[in-house]
Short mmCIF file of C-alpha atoms in Angstrom, two decimals:
data_model
loop_
_atom_site.label_atom_id
_atom_site.label_comp_id
_atom_site.label_asym_id
_atom_site.label_seq_id
_atom_site.Cartn_x
_atom_site.Cartn_y
_atom_site.Cartn_z
CA UNK V 309 -12.23 -8.49 -23.45
CA UNK V 310 -13.31 -4.89 -23.05
CA UNK V 311 -15.79 -4.16 -20.30
CA UNK V 312 -18.57 -1.66 -20.66
CA UNK V 313 -20.99 -1.50 -17.76
CA UNK V 314 -24.76 -1.25 -18.32
CA UNK V 315 -26.54 2.03 -17.74
CA UNK V 316 -26.47 2.68 -14.04
CA UNK V 317 -28.52 4.84 -11.73
CA UNK V 318 -27.27 8.41 -12.07
CA UNK V 319 -27.61 9.33 -8.43
CA UNK V 320 -26.36 12.85 -7.84
CA UNK V 321 -25.41 13.40 -11.50
CA UNK V 322 -24.66 16.94 -12.61
CA UNK V 323 -22.24 18.91 -14.78
CA UNK V 324 -18.99 20.63 -13.88
CA UNK V 325 -17.72 23.97 -15.16
CA UNK V 326 -16.42 22.28 -18.33
CA UNK V 327 -19.92 20.97 -19.04
CA UNK V 328 -18.97 17.35 -18.39
CA UNK V 329 -21.21 14.85 -16.63
CA UNK V 330 -20.18 14.27 -13.02
CA UNK V 331 -21.63 11.42 -10.98
CA UNK V 332 -21.02 12.84 -7.51
CA UNK V 333 -22.01 9.60 -5.76
CA UNK V 334 -19.32 7.79 -7.74
CA UNK V 335 -16.64 10.09 -6.32
CA UNK V 336 -17.18 9.13 -2.71
CA UNK V 337 -15.49 6.40 -0.72
CA UNK V 338 -17.73 3.93 1.14
CA UNK V 339 -15.32 3.77 4.10
CA UNK V 340 -17.32 4.29 7.32
CA UNK V 341 -20.47 4.59 5.19
CA UNK V 342 -23.27 2.18 4.15
CA UNK V 343 -22.57 0.15 1.03
CA UNK V 344 -24.50 1.37 -2.03
CA UNK V 345 -27.52 -0.71 -3.11
CA UNK V 346 -27.21 -2.75 -6.34
CA UNK V 347 -27.73 -0.77 -9.54
CA UNK V 348 -28.78 -3.93 -11.42
CA UNK V 349 -29.26 -7.63 -10.75
CA UNK V 350 -28.07 -8.58 -14.24
CA UNK V 351 -24.68 -10.19 -14.70
CA UNK V 352 -22.38 -10.33 -11.70
CA UNK V 353 -20.76 -7.84 -9.37
CA UNK V 354 -17.07 -7.18 -8.91
CA UNK V 355 -15.43 -6.20 -5.61
CA UNK V 356 -12.11 -4.37 -5.63
CA UNK V 357 -10.55 -3.48 -2.29
CA UNK V 358 -7.36 -3.33 -0.28
CA UNK V 359 -6.60 -2.62 3.35
CA UNK V 360 -3.24 -2.08 4.98
CA UNK V 361 -2.70 -3.05 8.64
CA UNK V 362 -0.42 -1.11 11.01
CA UNK V 363 0.98 -2.46 13.26
CA UNK V 364 1.14 -5.54 11.05
CA UNK V 365 -0.83 -8.68 11.89
CA UNK V 366 0.76 -11.47 13.87
CA UNK V 367 1.18 -14.74 11.96
CA UNK V 368 -1.73 -16.12 13.99
CA UNK V 369 -4.02 -13.22 13.03
CA UNK V 370 -3.06 -13.60 9.38
CA UNK V 371 -4.14 -17.26 9.50
CA UNK V 372 -7.42 -16.21 11.11
CA UNK V 373 -7.96 -13.70 8.30
CA UNK V 374 -7.34 -16.35 5.65
CA UNK V 375 -9.82 -18.68 7.34
CA UNK V 376 -12.47 -15.94 7.60
CA UNK V 377 -12.05 -14.94 3.95
CA UNK V 378 -12.53 -18.55 2.87
CA UNK V 379 -15.54 -18.98 5.16
CA UNK V 380 -17.30 -15.85 3.90
CA UNK V 381 -16.46 -16.65 0.28
CA UNK V 382 -17.95 -20.14 0.57
CA UNK V 383 -21.04 -18.79 2.35
CA UNK V 384 -21.75 -16.12 -0.31
CA UNK V 385 -20.39 -17.85 -3.44
CA UNK V 386 -17.53 -15.39 -3.90
CA UNK V 387 -14.68 -16.18 -6.29
CA UNK V 388 -11.57 -14.31 -7.36
CA UNK V 389 -8.01 -13.80 -6.24
CA UNK V 390 -6.25 -11.92 -3.52
CA UNK V 391 -3.16 -11.43 -1.42
CA UNK V 392 -3.23 -11.85 2.34
CA UNK V 393 -0.04 -10.56 3.95
CA UNK V 394 1.01 -9.55 7.43
CA UNK V 395 0.66 -5.95 6.21
CA UNK V 396 -2.94 -6.38 4.97
CA UNK V 397 -5.13 -7.59 2.11
CA UNK V 398 -5.63 -6.84 -1.59
CA UNK V 399 -8.44 -8.56 -3.51
CA UNK V 400 -10.31 -8.68 -6.82
CA UNK V 401 -13.46 -10.76 -6.34
CA UNK V 402 -16.69 -11.60 -8.15
CA UNK V 403 -20.12 -12.60 -6.83
CA UNK V 404 -23.79 -11.85 -7.21
CA UNK V 405 -24.79 -8.29 -6.30
CA UNK V 406 -26.30 -9.56 -3.04
CA UNK V 407 -23.40 -11.91 -2.30
CA UNK V 408 -20.81 -9.18 -2.89
CA UNK V 409 -22.39 -6.89 -0.33
CA UNK V 410 -22.92 -9.69 2.17
CA UNK V 411 -19.21 -10.60 1.89
CA UNK V 412 -18.13 -7.00 2.57
CA UNK V 413 -20.51 -6.68 5.51
CA UNK V 414 -19.15 -9.98 6.84
CA UNK V 415 -15.62 -8.55 6.90
CA UNK V 416 -16.89 -5.43 8.65
CA UNK V 417 -18.54 -7.60 11.30
CA UNK V 418 -15.41 -9.76 11.74
CA UNK V 419 -13.03 -6.82 12.33
CA UNK V 420 -15.01 -3.56 12.53
CA UNK V 421 -12.04 -1.38 13.47
CA UNK V 422 -10.16 -2.46 10.35
CA UNK V 423 -12.71 -3.14 7.61
CA UNK V 424 -15.07 -0.25 8.38
CA UNK V 425 -12.18 1.86 7.06
CA UNK V 426 -12.01 -0.15 3.82
CA UNK V 427 -13.13 1.47 0.57
CA UNK V 428 -14.98 -1.42 -1.11
CA UNK V 429 -15.35 -0.57 -4.81
CA UNK V 430 -18.40 -2.40 -6.14
CA UNK V 431 -19.25 -2.64 -9.85
CA UNK V 432 -22.60 -4.23 -10.75
CA UNK V 433 -23.73 -5.61 -14.10
CA UNK V 434 -20.37 -7.08 -15.11
CA UNK V 435 -20.75 -9.81 -17.82
CA UNK V 436 -21.12 -13.28 -16.29
CA UNK V 437 -18.31 -14.67 -18.42
CA UNK V 438 -15.82 -12.53 -16.45
CA UNK V 439 -16.65 -14.29 -13.17
CA UNK V 440 -13.64 -16.04 -11.65
CA UNK V 441 -14.02 -19.82 -11.53
CA UNK V 442 -12.55 -20.23 -8.05
CA UNK V 443 -11.09 -18.36 -5.08
CA UNK V 444 -7.30 -18.11 -4.89
CA UNK V 445 -5.74 -16.39 -1.88
CA UNK V 446 -1.96 -16.13 -1.66
CA UNK V 447 0.08 -15.49 1.45
CA UNK V 448 2.71 -12.90 0.46
CA UNK V 449 5.25 -10.58 2.07
CA UNK V 450 3.97 -7.46 0.28
CA UNK V 451 0.61 -6.46 -1.14
CA UNK V 452 2.39 -4.62 -3.96
CA UNK V 453 5.80 -5.86 -5.08
CA UNK V 454 7.80 -2.68 -4.45
CA UNK V 455 10.57 -4.70 -2.82
CA UNK V 456 9.90 -2.71 0.37
CA UNK V 457 8.98 -5.48 2.74
CA UNK V 458 9.88 -5.59 6.42
CA UNK V 459 12.00 -2.78 7.84
CA UNK V 460 12.33 -1.01 4.47
CA UNK V 461 8.59 -0.37 4.15
CA UNK V 462 7.68 3.31 4.67
CA UNK V 463 5.06 3.56 7.38
CA UNK V 464 1.58 4.54 6.24
CA UNK V 465 0.61 6.02 9.62
CA UNK V 466 3.34 8.63 9.18
CA UNK V 467 2.40 9.42 5.58
CA UNK V 468 1.75 13.15 5.12
CA UNK V 469 0.01 12.63 1.76
CA UNK V 470 -3.70 13.39 1.46
CA UNK V 471 -6.46 11.33 -0.13
CA UNK V 472 -8.48 13.46 -2.53
CA UNK V 473 -11.93 12.57 -3.87
CA UNK V 474 -12.18 12.19 -7.65
CA UNK V 475 -14.01 15.45 -8.35
CA UNK V 476 -11.52 17.50 -6.31
CA UNK V 477 -8.62 15.63 -7.90
CA UNK V 478 -10.00 16.55 -11.33
CA UNK V 479 -9.98 20.24 -10.42
CA UNK V 480 -6.40 20.02 -9.12
CA UNK V 481 -5.20 18.67 -12.48
CA UNK V 482 -5.89 22.08 -14.04
CA UNK V 483 -3.60 23.94 -11.64
CA UNK V 484 -0.10 25.11 -12.44
CA UNK V 485 2.95 24.40 -10.27
CA UNK V 486 1.69 20.84 -10.03
CA UNK V 487 2.98 17.49 -11.31
CA UNK V 488 0.96 14.30 -11.65
CA UNK V 489 2.73 10.91 -11.55
CA UNK V 490 1.29 7.76 -13.09
CA UNK V 491 2.42 5.11 -10.59
CA UNK V 492 1.57 2.20 -12.91
CA UNK V 493 3.81 0.19 -15.23
CA UNK V 494 4.59 1.56 -18.68
CA UNK V 495 2.66 -1.17 -20.52
CA UNK V 496 -0.42 0.10 -18.65
CA UNK V 497 0.12 3.80 -19.41
CA UNK V 498 0.81 2.83 -23.03
CA UNK V 499 -2.91 2.30 -23.67
CA UNK V 500 -4.33 5.03 -21.45
CA UNK V 501 -3.46 7.77 -19.00
CA UNK V 502 -4.47 11.14 -17.60
CA UNK V 503 -3.65 14.09 -19.84
CA UNK V 504 -3.93 17.35 -17.85
CA UNK V 505 -5.23 20.42 -19.71
CA UNK V 506 -2.85 23.03 -21.21
CA UNK V 507 -1.44 25.21 -18.44
CA UNK V 508 -2.28 22.59 -15.82
CA UNK V 509 -0.27 19.89 -14.12
CA UNK V 510 2.85 18.44 -15.73
CA UNK V 511 2.47 14.71 -16.45
CA UNK V 512 5.33 12.46 -15.30
CA UNK V 513 5.62 8.85 -16.42
CA UNK V 514 8.35 6.83 -14.62
CA UNK V 515 8.34 4.43 -17.59
CA UNK V 516 8.94 1.42 -15.36
CA UNK V 517 8.51 -2.26 -16.07
CA UNK V 518 7.41 -3.14 -12.53
CA UNK V 519 6.80 -1.47 -9.18
CA UNK V 520 10.25 -2.42 -7.86
CA UNK V 521 11.69 0.24 -10.17
CA UNK V 522 9.58 3.05 -8.73
CA UNK V 523 11.77 3.75 -5.63
CA UNK V 524 14.80 3.91 -7.94
CA UNK V 525 13.09 6.38 -10.28
CA UNK V 526 11.89 8.49 -7.34
CA UNK V 527 15.42 8.57 -5.92
CA UNK V 528 16.97 9.85 -9.16
CA UNK V 529 18.27 13.47 -8.96
CA UNK V 530 16.38 14.50 -12.09
CA UNK V 531 13.11 13.22 -10.59
CA UNK V 532 13.66 15.12 -7.35
CA UNK V 533 14.35 18.28 -9.35
CA UNK V 534 10.97 17.97 -11.12
CA UNK V 535 9.15 17.53 -7.80
CA UNK V 536 10.89 20.27 -5.85
CA UNK V 537 8.54 23.12 -4.92
CA UNK V 538 5.53 21.49 -6.64
CA UNK V 539 2.27 19.97 -5.54
CA UNK V 540 2.73 16.27 -6.29
CA UNK V 541 -0.28 14.22 -7.40
CA UNK V 542 -0.27 10.46 -7.97
CA UNK V 543 -2.73 7.91 -9.32
CA UNK V 544 -2.93 4.20 -10.09
CA UNK V 545 -5.64 1.66 -11.01
CA UNK V 546 -7.41 1.29 -7.66
CA UNK V 547 -5.32 3.22 -5.15
CA UNK V 548 -3.19 0.57 -3.48
CA UNK V 549 0.05 1.34 -5.31
CA UNK V 550 -0.29 5.01 -4.40
CA UNK V 551 -0.47 4.17 -0.68
CA UNK V 552 3.13 2.97 -0.62
CA UNK V 553 4.32 5.36 -3.35
CA UNK V 554 3.12 8.48 -1.53
CA UNK V 555 4.40 7.16 1.82
CA UNK V 556 7.80 6.63 0.20
CA UNK V 557 7.95 10.21 -1.11
CA UNK V 558 6.69 11.53 2.24
CA UNK V 559 9.48 9.72 4.08
CA UNK V 560 12.13 10.90 1.62
CA UNK V 561 10.92 14.48 1.93
CA UNK V 562 11.09 14.46 5.73
CA UNK V 563 14.42 12.63 5.95
CA UNK V 564 16.38 14.30 3.16
CA UNK V 565 17.11 17.91 2.39
CA UNK V 566 17.17 17.64 -1.40
CA UNK V 567 13.43 17.37 -2.06
CA UNK V 568 10.68 19.59 -0.67
CA UNK V 569 7.22 19.57 -2.20
CA UNK V 570 4.15 21.74 -1.68
CA UNK V 571 2.10 18.73 -0.66
CA UNK V 572 1.46 15.15 -1.81
CA UNK V 573 -1.96 13.97 -3.01
CA UNK V 574 -3.53 10.86 -4.50
CA UNK V 575 -7.01 10.14 -5.80
CA UNK V 576 -9.10 7.98 -3.49
CA UNK V 577 -10.16 4.83 -5.33
CA UNK V 578 -7.77 5.36 -8.23
CA UNK V 579 -8.68 5.46 -11.91
CA UNK V 580 -11.61 3.15 -11.25
CA UNK V 581 -13.40 5.76 -9.15
CA UNK V 582 -12.29 8.65 -11.39
CA UNK V 583 -13.95 7.02 -14.43
CA UNK V 584 -17.10 6.27 -12.46
CA UNK V 585 -17.23 9.93 -11.45
CA UNK V 586 -16.54 11.19 -14.99
CA UNK V 587 -18.35 8.80 -17.37
CA UNK V 588 -17.27 10.95 -20.31
CA UNK V 589 -13.64 10.51 -19.29
CA UNK V 590 -12.65 13.82 -17.72
CA UNK V 591 -8.93 14.25 -18.40
CA UNK V 592 -8.54 10.52 -19.00
CA UNK V 593 -7.50 9.40 -22.49
CA UNK V 594 -7.61 5.80 -23.73
CA UNK V 595 -8.18 2.61 -21.76
CA UNK V 596 -7.55 1.59 -18.18
CA UNK V 597 -5.51 -1.64 -18.11
CA UNK V 598 -7.06 -4.17 -15.72
CA UNK V 599 -5.57 -7.30 -14.16
CA UNK V 600 -8.86 -9.21 -14.07
CA UNK V 601 -10.88 -10.99 -16.75
CA UNK V 602 -12.34 -7.72 -18.06
CA UNK V 603 -8.96 -6.83 -19.54
CA UNK V 604 -9.54 -3.11 -20.03
CA UNK V 605 -11.94 -0.40 -18.90
CA UNK V 606 -13.02 2.69 -20.80
CA UNK V 607 -15.11 5.75 -19.89
CA UNK V 608 -18.71 4.53 -19.99
CA UNK V 609 -20.08 7.30 -22.21
CA UNK V 610 -17.26 7.22 -24.77
CA UNK V 611 -17.58 5.12 -27.89
CA UNK V 612 -15.01 2.50 -28.90
CA UNK V 613 -14.12 4.69 -31.87
CA UNK V 614 -13.43 7.71 -29.69
CA UNK V 615 -11.28 5.71 -27.29
CA UNK V 616 -9.25 4.05 -30.05
CA UNK V 617 -8.67 7.40 -31.76
CA UNK V 618 -7.19 9.02 -28.63
CA UNK V 619 -4.97 6.04 -27.73
CA UNK V 620 -1.38 6.29 -28.96
CA UNK V 621 -0.27 2.67 -28.62
CA UNK V 622 0.70 0.45 -31.56
CA UNK V 623 1.30 -3.19 -32.51
CA UNK V 624 4.86 -4.18 -31.63
CA UNK V 625 5.21 -6.04 -34.96
CA UNK V 626 3.80 -3.81 -37.72
CA UNK V 627 3.63 -0.56 -35.69
CA UNK V 628 0.07 0.15 -36.81
CA UNK V 629 -2.23 1.77 -34.20
CA UNK V 630 -3.75 -0.81 -31.85
CA UNK V 631 -4.94 -0.45 -28.25
CA UNK V 632 -5.86 -3.90 -26.95
CA UNK V 633 -3.78 -6.58 -25.25
CA UNK V 634 -5.03 -9.82 -26.81
CA UNK V 635 -3.46 -13.17 -26.03
CA UNK V 636 -0.46 -13.56 -23.75
CA UNK V 637 2.28 -12.04 -25.89
CA UNK V 638 5.35 -10.90 -23.95
CA UNK V 639 8.61 -9.10 -24.57
CA UNK V 640 11.32 -11.60 -25.56
CA UNK V 641 13.96 -9.87 -23.38
CA UNK V 642 14.49 -12.34 -20.51
CA UNK V 643 15.00 -9.47 -18.04
CA UNK V 644 11.77 -7.79 -19.12
CA UNK V 645 8.95 -10.12 -20.24
CA UNK V 646 6.21 -7.46 -19.89
CA UNK V 647 3.02 -7.78 -22.00
CA UNK V 648 3.23 -6.46 -25.57
CA UNK V 649 0.51 -5.41 -28.02
CA UNK V 650 -0.03 -7.53 -31.11
CA UNK V 651 -2.74 -6.63 -33.63
CA UNK V 652 -5.11 -9.16 -35.18
CA UNK V 653 -3.21 -9.20 -38.46
CA UNK V 654 0.13 -10.08 -36.84
CA UNK V 655 -1.12 -12.55 -34.22
CA UNK V 656 -0.30 -15.78 -36.08
CA UNK V 657 3.26 -14.71 -36.86
CA UNK V 658 3.71 -13.44 -33.29
CA UNK V 659 2.72 -16.86 -32.00
CA UNK V 660 5.11 -18.53 -34.41
CA UNK V 661 8.31 -17.36 -36.07
CA UNK V 662 8.31 -13.89 -34.45
CA UNK V 663 7.69 -15.02 -30.85
CA UNK V 664 11.40 -14.93 -29.94
CA UNK V 665 11.85 -11.40 -31.32
CA UNK V 666 8.88 -9.50 -29.87
CA UNK V 667 9.99 -6.39 -27.98
CA UNK V 668 8.22 -3.86 -25.81
CA UNK V 669 8.63 -0.10 -26.48
CA UNK V 670 11.01 0.29 -23.50
CA UNK V 671 13.38 -2.41 -24.74
CA UNK V 672 13.25 -0.98 -28.26
CA UNK V 673 14.42 2.36 -26.85
CA UNK V 674 16.98 0.80 -24.53
CA UNK V 675 15.29 2.43 -21.52
CA UNK V 676 16.48 0.96 -18.19
CA UNK V 677 15.80 1.74 -14.52
CA UNK V 678 16.86 -1.51 -12.84
CA UNK V 679 20.49 -0.44 -12.35
CA UNK V 680 19.65 2.85 -10.60
CA UNK V 681 20.41 2.93 -6.84
CA UNK V 682 17.68 2.48 -4.27
CA UNK V 683 17.17 5.13 -1.57
CA UNK V 684 18.49 4.21 1.88
CA UNK V 685 15.05 3.59 3.34
CA UNK V 686 16.19 2.01 6.61
CA UNK V 687 18.67 4.85 7.12
CA UNK V 688 15.93 7.41 6.49
CA UNK V 689 13.64 5.82 9.09
CA UNK V 690 16.45 5.64 11.62
CA UNK V 691 17.34 9.28 10.97
CA UNK V 692 13.75 10.38 11.51
CA UNK V 693 13.39 8.32 14.68
CA UNK V 694 16.61 9.61 16.22
CA UNK V 695 15.79 13.20 15.25
CA UNK V 696 12.40 13.02 16.98
CA UNK V 697 10.64 13.71 13.66
CA UNK V 698 7.18 12.36 12.89
CA UNK V 699 8.51 8.86 13.57
CA UNK V 700 9.40 9.89 17.11
CA UNK V 701 6.02 11.34 18.04
CA UNK V 702 3.35 9.39 19.88
CA UNK V 703 0.11 9.33 17.91
CA UNK V 704 -1.79 11.14 20.62
CA UNK V 705 0.87 13.59 21.77
CA UNK V 706 1.91 17.01 20.54
CA UNK V 707 5.48 17.05 21.81
CA UNK V 708 8.22 14.85 20.32
CA UNK V 709 9.46 12.14 22.65
CA UNK V 710 13.02 12.69 23.84
CA UNK V 711 15.36 10.16 22.29
CA UNK V 712 18.46 9.27 24.32
CA UNK V 713 21.94 8.62 22.99
CA UNK V 714 21.99 5.26 21.13
CA UNK V 715 23.19 2.32 23.22
CA UNK V 716 23.01 -1.45 22.98
CA UNK V 717 20.82 -1.32 26.12
CA UNK V 718 17.19 -0.20 25.85
CA UNK V 719 14.71 0.70 28.58
CA UNK V 720 11.18 -0.74 28.31
CA UNK V 721 8.54 0.86 30.52
CA UNK V 722 4.78 0.49 31.14
CA UNK V 723 5.02 -3.31 31.28
CA UNK V 724 2.22 -5.34 32.89
CA UNK V 725 3.08 -6.87 36.27
CA UNK V 726 2.43 -10.35 34.90
CA UNK V 727 4.90 -10.63 32.04
CA UNK V 728 7.77 -12.81 30.84
CA UNK V 729 11.13 -12.09 29.26
CA UNK V 730 9.90 -13.95 26.16
CA UNK V 731 6.94 -11.56 25.92
CA UNK V 732 9.28 -8.55 26.05
CA UNK V 733 11.67 -9.93 23.44
CA UNK V 734 8.81 -10.85 21.08
CA UNK V 735 7.30 -7.37 21.43
CA UNK V 736 10.63 -5.69 20.68
CA UNK V 737 10.90 -7.88 17.57
CA UNK V 738 7.53 -6.56 16.37
CA UNK V 739 5.48 -9.68 17.18
CA UNK V 740 1.95 -9.14 18.51
CA UNK V 741 2.16 -10.78 21.95
CA UNK V 742 -1.43 -9.88 22.85
CA UNK V 743 -2.57 -12.65 20.49
CA UNK V 744 -2.09 -15.70 22.69
CA UNK V 745 -0.94 -18.84 20.96
CA UNK V 746 1.96 -17.31 19.06
CA UNK V 747 4.92 -19.67 18.77
CA UNK V 748 7.52 -17.63 16.94
CA UNK V 749 11.08 -17.63 18.26
CA UNK V 750 13.14 -14.48 17.82
CA UNK V 751 16.88 -14.00 17.54
CA UNK V 752 18.98 -11.87 19.85
CA UNK V 753 19.39 -9.27 17.08
CA UNK V 754 15.58 -8.91 16.84
CA UNK V 755 14.43 -9.06 20.45
CA UNK V 756 17.56 -8.70 22.56
CA UNK V 757 19.86 -11.22 24.20
CA UNK V 758 19.12 -10.48 27.86
CA UNK V 759 16.23 -9.02 29.88
CA UNK V 760 16.88 -7.39 33.28
CA UNK V 761 13.86 -6.61 35.46
CA UNK V 762 14.05 -3.30 37.34
CA UNK V 763 12.86 -3.60 40.95
CA UNK V 764 12.50 -1.05 43.73
CA UNK V 765 15.73 -0.97 45.76
CA UNK V 766 13.88 -0.77 49.09
CA UNK V 767 10.88 -3.07 48.65
CA UNK V 768 12.19 -5.40 45.96
CA UNK V 769 8.92 -5.05 44.04
CA UNK V 770 8.95 -5.03 40.23
CA UNK V 771 7.28 -1.85 39.01
CA UNK V 772 6.83 -2.45 35.28
CA UNK V 773 10.15 -1.68 33.63
CA UNK V 774 13.15 -3.58 32.30
CA UNK V 775 16.50 -3.17 30.60
CA UNK V 776 17.10 -5.25 27.46
CA UNK V 777 20.58 -5.79 26.08
CA UNK V 778 21.18 -6.27 22.35
CA UNK V 779 24.30 -7.72 20.69
CA UNK V 780 25.09 -4.36 19.02
CA UNK V 781 23.95 -0.74 19.12
CA UNK V 782 22.66 -1.10 15.54
CA UNK V 783 20.37 -3.95 16.66
CA UNK V 784 19.07 -1.78 19.50
CA UNK V 785 18.48 1.12 17.09
CA UNK V 786 16.30 -1.06 14.90
CA UNK V 787 14.29 -2.23 17.90
CA UNK V 788 13.76 1.33 19.16
CA UNK V 789 12.74 2.38 15.65
CA UNK V 790 10.14 -0.40 15.47
CA UNK V 791 8.77 0.43 18.91
CA UNK V 792 8.70 4.17 18.21
CA UNK V 793 6.75 3.85 14.98
CA UNK V 794 4.41 1.16 16.32
CA UNK V 795 4.45 1.09 20.17
CA UNK V 796 3.92 -2.55 21.20
CA UNK V 797 1.55 -4.09 23.69
CA UNK V 798 3.43 -6.65 25.78
CA UNK V 799 1.96 -9.91 27.07
CA UNK V 800 -1.58 -9.42 28.31
CA UNK V 801 -1.10 -5.71 28.93
CA UNK V 802 -3.59 -3.19 27.57
CA UNK V 803 -1.17 -0.25 27.52
CA UNK V 804 1.49 0.26 24.90
CA UNK V 805 5.03 -0.01 26.18
CA UNK V 806 7.51 2.86 25.97
CA UNK V 807 10.91 2.00 24.57
CA UNK V 808 14.02 4.15 24.52
CA UNK V 809 17.79 3.81 24.68
CA UNK V 810 19.41 3.30 28.12
CA UNK V 811 22.96 4.64 27.76
CA UNK V 812 23.31 5.01 31.54
CA UNK V 813 22.83 1.25 31.99
CA UNK V 814 25.52 0.58 29.42
CA UNK V 815 27.98 2.81 31.27
CA UNK V 816 27.17 1.61 34.79
CA UNK V 817 26.97 -2.11 35.56
CA UNK V 818 25.68 -1.24 39.03
CA UNK V 819 22.37 -0.33 37.44
CA UNK V 820 21.86 -3.92 36.30
CA UNK V 821 18.45 -5.41 37.05
CA UNK V 822 17.37 -8.92 37.99
CA UNK V 823 17.67 -11.58 35.29
CA UNK V 824 15.14 -14.36 34.87
CA UNK V 825 12.14 -15.41 32.78
CA UNK V 826 9.77 -13.59 35.16
CA UNK V 827 10.05 -10.42 37.28
CA UNK V 828 11.34 -10.90 40.86
CA UNK V 829 8.99 -11.42 43.79
CA UNK V 830 10.46 -10.35 47.17
CA UNK V 831 10.70 -13.13 49.73
CA UNK V 832 9.69 -10.71 52.49
CA UNK V 833 7.46 -7.96 51.04
CA UNK V 834 8.20 -4.52 52.38
CA UNK V 835 11.83 -5.25 53.23
#
């Protein structure tokens, strides 16, 4: 189905220098702002939102989030689907206009620090038949399947890319020395994409089958050559894919010497907000592929005829122009299986004798990205941490923290006086130990094999520091990297611990501290 919203309130509507309608209110994020009132009570409302979490949630907090989502959904009759991962949430939901807003406000009340920063994208007046029948929430490793889970994930807090509102993003598309990357899959760009004006940004399509291929495309020498010395813009459907994509490029730029841009930018709210800001389409041509029951989205003030005329896609059987994905037709290549377009006239044959021979445009051309090498993401993060780059800078400090020579011993400071060796090892492994009730066990490679408490030589009192030994220097490097990028809170402590290598301890056994599950308590204080 093709979704066309009803006429909405044109709050703040004007015209830009090209004479196009611009809905200025549509260009603004609702993060840290009141939610907009309903524009209509007809139909249903759709909620699109994502929110990354850094440092990541503990397993216990993730379970609490799942429970709260289910509670709020039941209370406000919210249906849809979403992903709840340790790294955050990504949801497409449906409800009444009132229920949708009550659900969002409920999340803000549950975790204000996190969800007040969330850009809830609300669309009212959606046809009732597109309402999801139930709520499905999946526990996943990644919110977007880039294959960058765990240590390979580029950190969003260190991302140098800038969010740009839709109206400013539109103006940037007309500038030279700029490239704009469509971060979506090729079957999505096939029916619609941004086309910058002549003399403006150069459009780059990675032509990928899935998001796992994006890091490979970005790592290719020819891609880096196109980005070098340019302002790099990115966009996707709602913004979530650009969060990781821009963070990946930002990390590569800081860690490697073969790519240097003039800045990285992505449109806040993605295509969804761009089309709400420019109801006549702006520089958008064709349809916006959607993963919900609406199927596709077009500029509100463009007719179906106009949209079909500017779309360049075709039926994979007869090759006649066609711009809708109807049915569940897929490429017959077992290593591909992406959606393919089949026109009404070819549908019966595509469901029958031609089903085993349907091919997508990429397979027809023999275009492949899957065999390209991935960038060394863990190596890049380690390089930045050891060099004292952005990964080695405390969030509130101006000077890089000095990083000692790597060693299999690390020094952990600013520990609370009431702490255990288990707390320290869990924190070094990246587990949130401030959330009591955690039960995860960690290996020696994650959290160290031995904890030595450092006590005053004269008084015997523990003063909040410890040495931790790891099986290898590489294990210690990973722990220091984790603690540098996301300084942990240990046990019940309110301060974040400081973690660094302790090469002197490795070279001098006389520096060894006291072993045990808890810090030492002197038998005779003061002696």
